[in-house]
CSV table of C-alpha atoms in Angstrom, one decimal:
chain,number,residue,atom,x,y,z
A,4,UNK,CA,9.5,29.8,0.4
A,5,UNK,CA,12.7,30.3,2.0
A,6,UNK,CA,14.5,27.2,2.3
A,7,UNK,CA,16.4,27.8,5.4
A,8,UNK,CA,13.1,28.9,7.2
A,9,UNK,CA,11.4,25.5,5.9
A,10,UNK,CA,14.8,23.6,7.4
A,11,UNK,CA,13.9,25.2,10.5
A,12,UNK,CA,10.4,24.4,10.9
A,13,UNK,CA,11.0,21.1,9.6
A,14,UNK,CA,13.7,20.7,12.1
A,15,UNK,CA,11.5,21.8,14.7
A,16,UNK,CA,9.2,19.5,14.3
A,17,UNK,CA,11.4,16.5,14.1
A,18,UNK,CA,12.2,17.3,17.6
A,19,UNK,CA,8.8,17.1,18.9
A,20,UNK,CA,7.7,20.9,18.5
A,21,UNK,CA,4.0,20.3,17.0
A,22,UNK,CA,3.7,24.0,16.8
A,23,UNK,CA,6.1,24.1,13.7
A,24,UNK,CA,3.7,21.5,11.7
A,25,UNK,CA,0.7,24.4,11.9
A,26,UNK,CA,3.4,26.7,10.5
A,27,UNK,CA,3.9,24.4,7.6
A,28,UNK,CA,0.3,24.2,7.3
A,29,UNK,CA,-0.4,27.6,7.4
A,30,UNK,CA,2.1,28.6,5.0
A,31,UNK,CA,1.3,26.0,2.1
A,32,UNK,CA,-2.4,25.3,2.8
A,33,UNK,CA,-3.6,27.5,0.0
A,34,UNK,CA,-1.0,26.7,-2.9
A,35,UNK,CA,-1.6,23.0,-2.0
A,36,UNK,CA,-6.1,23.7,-1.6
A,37,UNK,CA,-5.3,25.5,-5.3
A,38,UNK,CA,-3.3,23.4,-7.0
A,39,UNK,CA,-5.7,20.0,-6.1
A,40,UNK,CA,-8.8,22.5,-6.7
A,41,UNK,CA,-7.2,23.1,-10.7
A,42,UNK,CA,-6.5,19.4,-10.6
A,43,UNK,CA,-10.0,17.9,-9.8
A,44,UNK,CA,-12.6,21.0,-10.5
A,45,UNK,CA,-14.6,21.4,-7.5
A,46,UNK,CA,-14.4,22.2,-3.6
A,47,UNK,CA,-15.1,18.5,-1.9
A,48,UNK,CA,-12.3,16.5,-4.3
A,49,UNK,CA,-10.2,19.1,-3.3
A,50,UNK,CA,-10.9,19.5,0.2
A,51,UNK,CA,-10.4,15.5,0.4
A,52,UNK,CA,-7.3,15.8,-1.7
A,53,UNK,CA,-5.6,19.3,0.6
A,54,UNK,CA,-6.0,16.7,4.2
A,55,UNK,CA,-5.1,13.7,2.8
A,56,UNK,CA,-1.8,15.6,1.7
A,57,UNK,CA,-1.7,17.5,5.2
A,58,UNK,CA,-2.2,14.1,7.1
A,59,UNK,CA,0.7,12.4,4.8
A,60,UNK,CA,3.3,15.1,5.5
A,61,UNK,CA,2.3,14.8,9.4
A,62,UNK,CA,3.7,10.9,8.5
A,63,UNK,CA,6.4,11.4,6.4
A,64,UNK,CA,8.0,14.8,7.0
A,65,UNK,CA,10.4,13.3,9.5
A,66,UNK,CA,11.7,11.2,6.7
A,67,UNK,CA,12.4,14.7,4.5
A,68,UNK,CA,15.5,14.5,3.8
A,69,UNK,CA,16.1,18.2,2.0
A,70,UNK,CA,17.4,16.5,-1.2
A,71,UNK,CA,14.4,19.1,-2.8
A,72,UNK,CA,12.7,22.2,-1.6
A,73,UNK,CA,9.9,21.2,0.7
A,74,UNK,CA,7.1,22.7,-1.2
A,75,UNK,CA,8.6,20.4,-4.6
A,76,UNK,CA,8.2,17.5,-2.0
A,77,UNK,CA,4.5,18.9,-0.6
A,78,UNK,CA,3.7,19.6,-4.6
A,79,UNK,CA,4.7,16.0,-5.7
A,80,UNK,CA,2.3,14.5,-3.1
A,81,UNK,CA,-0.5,17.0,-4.4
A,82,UNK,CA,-0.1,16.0,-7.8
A,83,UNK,CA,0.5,12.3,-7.4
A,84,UNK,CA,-2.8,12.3,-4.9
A,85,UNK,CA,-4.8,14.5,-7.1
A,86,UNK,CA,-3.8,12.2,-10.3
A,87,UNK,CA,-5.3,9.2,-8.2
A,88,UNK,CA,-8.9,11.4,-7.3
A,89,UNK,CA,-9.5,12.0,-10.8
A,90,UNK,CA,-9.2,7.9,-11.4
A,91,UNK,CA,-11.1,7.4,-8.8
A,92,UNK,CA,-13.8,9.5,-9.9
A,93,UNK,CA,-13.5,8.0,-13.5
A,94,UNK,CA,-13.9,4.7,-11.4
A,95,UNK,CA,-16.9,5.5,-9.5
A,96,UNK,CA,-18.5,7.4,-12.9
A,97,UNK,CA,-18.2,4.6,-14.7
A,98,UNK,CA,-19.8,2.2,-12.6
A,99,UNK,CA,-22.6,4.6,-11.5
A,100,UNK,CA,-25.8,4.4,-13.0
A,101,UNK,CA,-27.1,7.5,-11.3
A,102,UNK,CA,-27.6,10.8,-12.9
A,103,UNK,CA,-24.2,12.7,-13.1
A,104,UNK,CA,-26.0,16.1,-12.4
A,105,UNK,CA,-26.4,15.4,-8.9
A,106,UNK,CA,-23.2,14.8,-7.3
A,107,UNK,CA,-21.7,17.9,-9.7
A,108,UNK,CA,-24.6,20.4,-8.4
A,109,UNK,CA,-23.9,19.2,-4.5
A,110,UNK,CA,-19.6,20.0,-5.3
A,111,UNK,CA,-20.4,23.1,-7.1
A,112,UNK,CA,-22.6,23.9,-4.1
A,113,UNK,CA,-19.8,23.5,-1.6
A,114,UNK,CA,-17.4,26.1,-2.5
A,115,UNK,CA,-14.8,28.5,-0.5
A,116,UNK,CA,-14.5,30.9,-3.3
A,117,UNK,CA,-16.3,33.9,-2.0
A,118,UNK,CA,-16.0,37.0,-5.2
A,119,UNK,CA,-18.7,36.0,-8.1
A,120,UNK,CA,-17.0,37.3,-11.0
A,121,UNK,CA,-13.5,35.1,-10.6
A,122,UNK,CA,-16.1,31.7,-10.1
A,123,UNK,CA,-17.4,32.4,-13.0
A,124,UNK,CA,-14.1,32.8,-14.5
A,125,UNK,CA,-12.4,29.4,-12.6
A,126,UNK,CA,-15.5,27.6,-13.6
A,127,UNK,CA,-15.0,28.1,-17.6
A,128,UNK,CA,-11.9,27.0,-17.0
A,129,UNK,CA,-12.2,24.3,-15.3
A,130,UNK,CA,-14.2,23.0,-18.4
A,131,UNK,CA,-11.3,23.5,-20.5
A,132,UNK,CA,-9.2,21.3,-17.7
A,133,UNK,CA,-11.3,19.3,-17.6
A,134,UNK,CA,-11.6,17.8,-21.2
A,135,UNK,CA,-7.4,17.3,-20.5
A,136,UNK,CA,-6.1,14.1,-19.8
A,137,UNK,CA,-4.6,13.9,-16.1
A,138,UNK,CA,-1.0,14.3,-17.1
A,139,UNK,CA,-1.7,16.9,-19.6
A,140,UNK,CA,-4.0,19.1,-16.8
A,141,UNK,CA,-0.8,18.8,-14.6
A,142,UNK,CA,1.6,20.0,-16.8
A,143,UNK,CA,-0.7,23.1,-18.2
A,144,UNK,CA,-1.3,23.9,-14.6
A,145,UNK,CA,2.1,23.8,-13.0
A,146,UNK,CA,2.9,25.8,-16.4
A,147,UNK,CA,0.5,28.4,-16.6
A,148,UNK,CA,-1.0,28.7,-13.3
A,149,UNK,CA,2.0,27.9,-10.6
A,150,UNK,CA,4.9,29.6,-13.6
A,151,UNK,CA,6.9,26.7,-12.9
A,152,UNK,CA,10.1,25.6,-15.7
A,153,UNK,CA,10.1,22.5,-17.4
A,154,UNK,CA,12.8,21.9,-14.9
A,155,UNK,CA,11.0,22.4,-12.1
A,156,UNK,CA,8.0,20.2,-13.2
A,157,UNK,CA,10.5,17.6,-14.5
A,158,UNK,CA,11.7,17.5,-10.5
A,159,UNK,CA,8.2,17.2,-9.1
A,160,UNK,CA,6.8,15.0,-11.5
A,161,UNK,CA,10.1,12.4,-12.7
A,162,UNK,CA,9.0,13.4,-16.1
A,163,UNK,CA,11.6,14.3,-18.6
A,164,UNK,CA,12.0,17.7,-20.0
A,165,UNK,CA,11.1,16.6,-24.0
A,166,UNK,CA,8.2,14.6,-22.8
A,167,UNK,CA,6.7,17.4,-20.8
A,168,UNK,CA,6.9,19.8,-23.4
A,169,UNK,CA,5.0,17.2,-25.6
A,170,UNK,CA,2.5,17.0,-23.1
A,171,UNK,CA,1.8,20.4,-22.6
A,172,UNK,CA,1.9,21.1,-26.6
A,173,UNK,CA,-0.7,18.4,-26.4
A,174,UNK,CA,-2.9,20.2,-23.9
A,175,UNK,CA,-2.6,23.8,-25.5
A,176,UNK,CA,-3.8,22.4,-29.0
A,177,UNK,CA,-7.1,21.0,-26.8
A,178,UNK,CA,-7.7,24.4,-24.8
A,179,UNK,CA,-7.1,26.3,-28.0
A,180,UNK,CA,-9.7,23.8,-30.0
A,181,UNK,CA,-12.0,24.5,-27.1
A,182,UNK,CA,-11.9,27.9,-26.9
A,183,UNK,CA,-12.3,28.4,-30.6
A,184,UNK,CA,-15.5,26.2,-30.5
A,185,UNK,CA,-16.8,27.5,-27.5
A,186,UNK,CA,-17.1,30.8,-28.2
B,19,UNK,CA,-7.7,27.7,-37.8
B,20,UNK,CA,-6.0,24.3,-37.1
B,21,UNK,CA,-2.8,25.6,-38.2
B,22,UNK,CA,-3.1,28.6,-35.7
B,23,UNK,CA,-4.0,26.4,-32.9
B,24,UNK,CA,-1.2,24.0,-33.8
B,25,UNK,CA,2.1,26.8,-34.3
B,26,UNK,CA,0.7,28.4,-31.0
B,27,UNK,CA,0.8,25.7,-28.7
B,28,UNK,CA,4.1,24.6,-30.3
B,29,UNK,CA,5.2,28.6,-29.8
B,30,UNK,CA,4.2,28.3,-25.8
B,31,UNK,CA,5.5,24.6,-25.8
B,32,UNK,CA,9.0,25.8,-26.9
B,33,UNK,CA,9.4,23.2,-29.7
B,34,UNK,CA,9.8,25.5,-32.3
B,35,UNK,CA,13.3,26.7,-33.6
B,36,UNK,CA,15.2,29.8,-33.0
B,37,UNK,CA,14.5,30.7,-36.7
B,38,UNK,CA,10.9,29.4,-36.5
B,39,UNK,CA,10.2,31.5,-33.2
B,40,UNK,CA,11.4,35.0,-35.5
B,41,UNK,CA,8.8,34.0,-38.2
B,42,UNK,CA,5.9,33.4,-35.6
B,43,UNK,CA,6.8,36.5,-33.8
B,44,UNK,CA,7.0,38.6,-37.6
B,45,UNK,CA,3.6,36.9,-38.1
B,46,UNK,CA,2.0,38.1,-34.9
B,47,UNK,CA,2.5,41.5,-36.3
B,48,UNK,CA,0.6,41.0,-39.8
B,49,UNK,CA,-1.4,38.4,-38.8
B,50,UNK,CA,-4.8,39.5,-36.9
B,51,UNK,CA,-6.5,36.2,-36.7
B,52,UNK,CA,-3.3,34.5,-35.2
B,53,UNK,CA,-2.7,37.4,-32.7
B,54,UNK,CA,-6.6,37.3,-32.4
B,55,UNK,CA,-5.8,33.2,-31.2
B,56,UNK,CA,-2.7,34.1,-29.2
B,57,UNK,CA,-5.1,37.0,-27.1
B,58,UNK,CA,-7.8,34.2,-26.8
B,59,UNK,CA,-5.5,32.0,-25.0
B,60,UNK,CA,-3.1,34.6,-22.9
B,61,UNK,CA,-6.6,35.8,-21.7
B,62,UNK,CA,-7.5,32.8,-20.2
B,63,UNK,CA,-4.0,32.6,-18.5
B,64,UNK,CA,-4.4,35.4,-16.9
B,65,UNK,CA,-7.0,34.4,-14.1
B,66,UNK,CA,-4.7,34.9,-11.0
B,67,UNK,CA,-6.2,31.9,-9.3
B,68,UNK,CA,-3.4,32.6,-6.5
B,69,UNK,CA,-5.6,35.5,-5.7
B,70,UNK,CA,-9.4,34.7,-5.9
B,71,UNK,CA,-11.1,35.6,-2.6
B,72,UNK,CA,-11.7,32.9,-0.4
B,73,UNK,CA,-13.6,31.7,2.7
B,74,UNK,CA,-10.8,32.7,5.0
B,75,UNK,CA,-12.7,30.0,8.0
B,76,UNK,CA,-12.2,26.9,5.8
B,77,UNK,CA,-8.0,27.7,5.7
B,78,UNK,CA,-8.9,28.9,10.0
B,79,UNK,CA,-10.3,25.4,10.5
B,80,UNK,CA,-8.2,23.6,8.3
B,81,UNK,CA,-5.4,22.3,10.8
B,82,UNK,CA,-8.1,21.6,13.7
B,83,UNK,CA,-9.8,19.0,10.8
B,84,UNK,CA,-6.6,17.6,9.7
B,85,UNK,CA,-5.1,17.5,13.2
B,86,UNK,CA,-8.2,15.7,14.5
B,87,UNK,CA,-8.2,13.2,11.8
B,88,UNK,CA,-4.3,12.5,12.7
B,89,UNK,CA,-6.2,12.0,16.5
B,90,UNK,CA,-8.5,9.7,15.0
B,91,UNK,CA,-6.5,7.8,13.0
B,92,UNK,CA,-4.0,7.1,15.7
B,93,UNK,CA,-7.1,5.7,18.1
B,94,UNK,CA,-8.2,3.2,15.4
B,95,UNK,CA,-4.9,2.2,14.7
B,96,UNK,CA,-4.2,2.0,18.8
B,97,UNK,CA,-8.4,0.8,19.0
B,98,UNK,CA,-7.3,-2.1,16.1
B,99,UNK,CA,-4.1,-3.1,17.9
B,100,UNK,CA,-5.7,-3.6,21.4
B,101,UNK,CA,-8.7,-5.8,19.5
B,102,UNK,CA,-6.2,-7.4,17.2
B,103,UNK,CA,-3.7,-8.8,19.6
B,104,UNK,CA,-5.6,-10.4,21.8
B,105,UNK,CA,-7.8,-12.1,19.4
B,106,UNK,CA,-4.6,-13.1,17.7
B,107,UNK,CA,-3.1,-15.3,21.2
B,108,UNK,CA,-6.6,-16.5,21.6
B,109,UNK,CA,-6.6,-17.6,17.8
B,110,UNK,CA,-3.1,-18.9,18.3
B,111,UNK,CA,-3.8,-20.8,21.3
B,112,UNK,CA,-7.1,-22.5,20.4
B,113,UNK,CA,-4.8,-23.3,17.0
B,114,UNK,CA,-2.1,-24.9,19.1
B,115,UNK,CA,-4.9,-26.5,21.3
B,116,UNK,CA,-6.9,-28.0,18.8
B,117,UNK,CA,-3.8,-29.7,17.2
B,118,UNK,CA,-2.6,-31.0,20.5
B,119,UNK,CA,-5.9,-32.6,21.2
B,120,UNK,CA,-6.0,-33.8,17.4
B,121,UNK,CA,-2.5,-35.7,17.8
B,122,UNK,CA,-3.9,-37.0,21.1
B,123,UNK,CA,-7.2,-38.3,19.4
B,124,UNK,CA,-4.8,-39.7,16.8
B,125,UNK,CA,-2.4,-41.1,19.1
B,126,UNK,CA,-5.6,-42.7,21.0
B,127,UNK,CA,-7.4,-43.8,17.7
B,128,UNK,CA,-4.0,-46.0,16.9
B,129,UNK,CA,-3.8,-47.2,20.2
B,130,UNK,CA,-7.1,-48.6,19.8
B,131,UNK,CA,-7.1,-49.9,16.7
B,132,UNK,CA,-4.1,-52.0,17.7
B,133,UNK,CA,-5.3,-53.1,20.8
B,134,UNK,CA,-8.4,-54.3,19.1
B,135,UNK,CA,-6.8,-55.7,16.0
B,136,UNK,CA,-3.6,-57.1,16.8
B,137,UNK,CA,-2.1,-59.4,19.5
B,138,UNK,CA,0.9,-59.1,21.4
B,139,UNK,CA,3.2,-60.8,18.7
B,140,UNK,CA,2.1,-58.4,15.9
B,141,UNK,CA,2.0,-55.7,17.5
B,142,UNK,CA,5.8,-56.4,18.5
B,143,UNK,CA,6.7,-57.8,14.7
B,144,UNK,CA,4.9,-54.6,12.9
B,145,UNK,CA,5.5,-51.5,15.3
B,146,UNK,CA,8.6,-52.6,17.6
B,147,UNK,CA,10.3,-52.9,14.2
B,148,UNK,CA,12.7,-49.5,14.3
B,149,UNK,CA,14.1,-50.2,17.5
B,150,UNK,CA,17.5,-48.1,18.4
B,151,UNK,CA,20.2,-49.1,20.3
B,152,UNK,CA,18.8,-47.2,23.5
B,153,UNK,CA,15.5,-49.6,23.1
B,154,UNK,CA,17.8,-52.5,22.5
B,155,UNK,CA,19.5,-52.2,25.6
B,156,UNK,CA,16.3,-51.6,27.6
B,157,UNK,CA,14.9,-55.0,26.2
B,158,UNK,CA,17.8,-56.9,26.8
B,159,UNK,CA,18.2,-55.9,31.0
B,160,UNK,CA,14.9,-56.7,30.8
B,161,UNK,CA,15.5,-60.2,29.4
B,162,UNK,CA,18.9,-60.3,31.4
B,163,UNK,CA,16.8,-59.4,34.7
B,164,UNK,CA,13.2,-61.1,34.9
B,165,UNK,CA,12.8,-63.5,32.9
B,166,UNK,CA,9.2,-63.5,31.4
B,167,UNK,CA,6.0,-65.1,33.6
B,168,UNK,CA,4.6,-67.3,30.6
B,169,UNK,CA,2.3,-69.6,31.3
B,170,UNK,CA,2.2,-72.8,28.8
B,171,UNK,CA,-0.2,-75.8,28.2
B,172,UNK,CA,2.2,-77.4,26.6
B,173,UNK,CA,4.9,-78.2,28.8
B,174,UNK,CA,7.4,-79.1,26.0
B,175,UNK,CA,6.9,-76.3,24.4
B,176,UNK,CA,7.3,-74.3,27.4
B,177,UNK,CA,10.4,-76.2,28.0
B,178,UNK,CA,11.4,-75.4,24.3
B,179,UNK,CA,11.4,-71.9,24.0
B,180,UNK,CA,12.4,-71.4,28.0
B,181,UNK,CA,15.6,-73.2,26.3
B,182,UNK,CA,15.9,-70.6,23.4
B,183,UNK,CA,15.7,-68.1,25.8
B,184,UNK,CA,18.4,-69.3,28.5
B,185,UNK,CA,20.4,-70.1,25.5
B,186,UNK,CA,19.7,-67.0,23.8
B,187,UNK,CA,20.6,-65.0,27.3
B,188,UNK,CA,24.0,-67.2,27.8
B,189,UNK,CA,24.9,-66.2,24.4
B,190,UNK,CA,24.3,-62.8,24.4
B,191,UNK,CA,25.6,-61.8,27.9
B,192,UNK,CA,29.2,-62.2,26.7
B,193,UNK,CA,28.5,-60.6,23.5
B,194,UNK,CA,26.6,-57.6,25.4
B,195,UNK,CA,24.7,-56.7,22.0
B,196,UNK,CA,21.7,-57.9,20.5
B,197,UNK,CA,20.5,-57.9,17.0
B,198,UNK,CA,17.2,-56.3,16.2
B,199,UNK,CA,16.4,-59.8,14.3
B,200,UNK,CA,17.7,-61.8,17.4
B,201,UNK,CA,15.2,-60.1,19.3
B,202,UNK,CA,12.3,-60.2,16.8
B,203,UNK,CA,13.2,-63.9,16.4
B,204,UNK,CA,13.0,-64.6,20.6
B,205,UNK,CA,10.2,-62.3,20.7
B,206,UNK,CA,8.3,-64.4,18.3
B,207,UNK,CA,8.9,-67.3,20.0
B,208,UNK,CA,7.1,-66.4,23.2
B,209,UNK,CA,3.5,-66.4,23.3
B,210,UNK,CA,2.5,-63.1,24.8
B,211,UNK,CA,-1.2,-63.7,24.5
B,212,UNK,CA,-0.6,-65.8,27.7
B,213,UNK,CA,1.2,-64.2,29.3
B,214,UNK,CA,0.6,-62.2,32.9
């Protein structure tokens, strides 16, 4: 996470070295895979999500302009991307007329996650994510799962520090009504 | 229960007070059922989804998908430029073809119609009507230089209006200019139906 080794590879690849972009890659892939597999609850939105962000830094990276650390710029593209999957799949689910099972057996199907006991574990919890609104999921995610400050959040997502607090409040109260009912 | 849920998430949130924090904490200590609902929901932050085992070849292949979808974006967008130009000049051309024969049809279709519908003197009196000074000038050489082949049945007549005209000329070689009414008015007076 060093910020003078990101300036490097960054710079590197601004000059033309293509080498340093799979270094990028390589060293983000899985905290950017995680964070839109939290975000949207199964394997394929996240899968679509992790390249689309990896095919928009390829664009855009020459534009970074270090006024952030490079993985607050990577995790703002994560979040604003996986933010716009989940509306798209409350799009397509409410103008589908076919059974919801379906498509939700073929993602839980397609998974990377290899050990059974922490699926079983990420799959209860992604039902309590995912009866959080979008915003709300983000905030208890960056807070619980990536142990990020209010500030920090407040930097990726242009959000201020009162009204993220308010929306994570929000967000416990619902896990904490969940688990009490689900247990 | 409610009340539990609501003092936790506002203890995690960080909206309670420095004084309210001390009586949640001195709570926790007396209080089973709320350090029951605090265990409940520490529990369930403590999955360390940062280190659940993963397929290991998806992260491997990764960079070769992403890289060849970069590849495949760049043909389409080179595949859409090379289709898309080309059509463009052809569209632009047959545009700037299609007009050009349009004002030529146009052009022809009032040519015709005043051929067909109009003699000599009309056509003069309703479309020689804006003339500039350039035109002006033109017309009057003309006059200056041939004098027109009109062919009368009347001889007075001829004899009448040959006399405007010489007059006409004498007065206006001195002058050198010429009036677009003075030329309407000579114009009218010769009978270019007849003439050759």
């Amino acid at each position: 996470m060093n910020r003078e080794e990101d300036f490097n590879l960054v710079k590197r690849f601004v000059e033309g070295d293509e080498r340093a972009f799979n270094e990028i890659v390589k060293k983000y892939q899985k905290r950017i895979y995680w964070h839109a597999r939290q975000m949207l609850g199964n394997h394929l939105d996240a899968d679509e999500v992790t390249q689309e962000v990896l095919i928009l830094m390829y664009k855009k990276l020459k534009s970074f302009n270090f006024q952030s650390n490079l993985f607050t710029w990577i995790y703002k593209i994560v979040t604003t991307r996986s933010i716009n999957q989940i509306r798209k799949n409350q799009i397509k689910r409410f103008f589908s007329i076919d059974d919801e099972e379906n498509p939700l057996e073929l993602k839980s199907n397609n998974d990377i996650i290899e050990d059974i006991s922490n699926k079983e574990k990420i799959e209860k919890l992604n039902k309590v994510l995912e009866k959080l609104p979008a915003k709300q999921r983000q905030v208890f995610i960056m807070r619980n799962f990536d142990d990020l400050s209010y500030e920090e959040i407040s930097q990726i997502t242009g959000k201020s520090v009162g009204g993220l607090k308010a929306n994570y409040f929000h967000a416990l109260k619902k896990v904490l009504e969940y688990t009490n009912e689900n247990e | 229960m409610k009340t539990n849920n609501e003092i936790i998430a506002k203890y995690f949130s960080g909206l309670l007070s420095e004084k309210e924090i001390i009586q949640f904490e001195e709570r926790l200590i007396t209080d089973s059922a709320l350090k029951n609902d605090v265990e409940k929901f520490l529990s369930l932050k403590k999955i360390d989804v940062n280190n659940v085992e993963l397929d290991e070849r998806y992260f491997a292949n990764l960079i070769l998908r992403t890289r060849e979808k970069i590849g495949n974006r760049a043909k389409s967008k080179l595949h859409k430029l090379a289709i898309g130009v080309p059509s463009l000049a052809i569209t632009i051309i047959l545009v700037f073809m299609l007009t050009k024969s349009n004002m030529n049809n146009e052009k022809n279709s009032l040519s015709h119609e005043i051929i067909t519908n109009l003699n000599d003197t009309q056509i003069v009196q309703q479309y020689f009507t804006d003339i500039d000074e350039a035109t002006k000038e033109t017309y009057y050489n003309i006059l200056v230089n041939e004098k027109p082949s009109v062919e009368f049945v009347d001889e007075k007549e001829k004899e009448k209006i040959l006399a405007v005209y010489d007059s006409f000329i004498d007065d206006q070689i001195d002058e050198n200019s010429l009036s677009q009414i003075e030329l309407n008015n000579i114009i009218s007076k010769i009978d270019f139906k007849n003439s050759k």
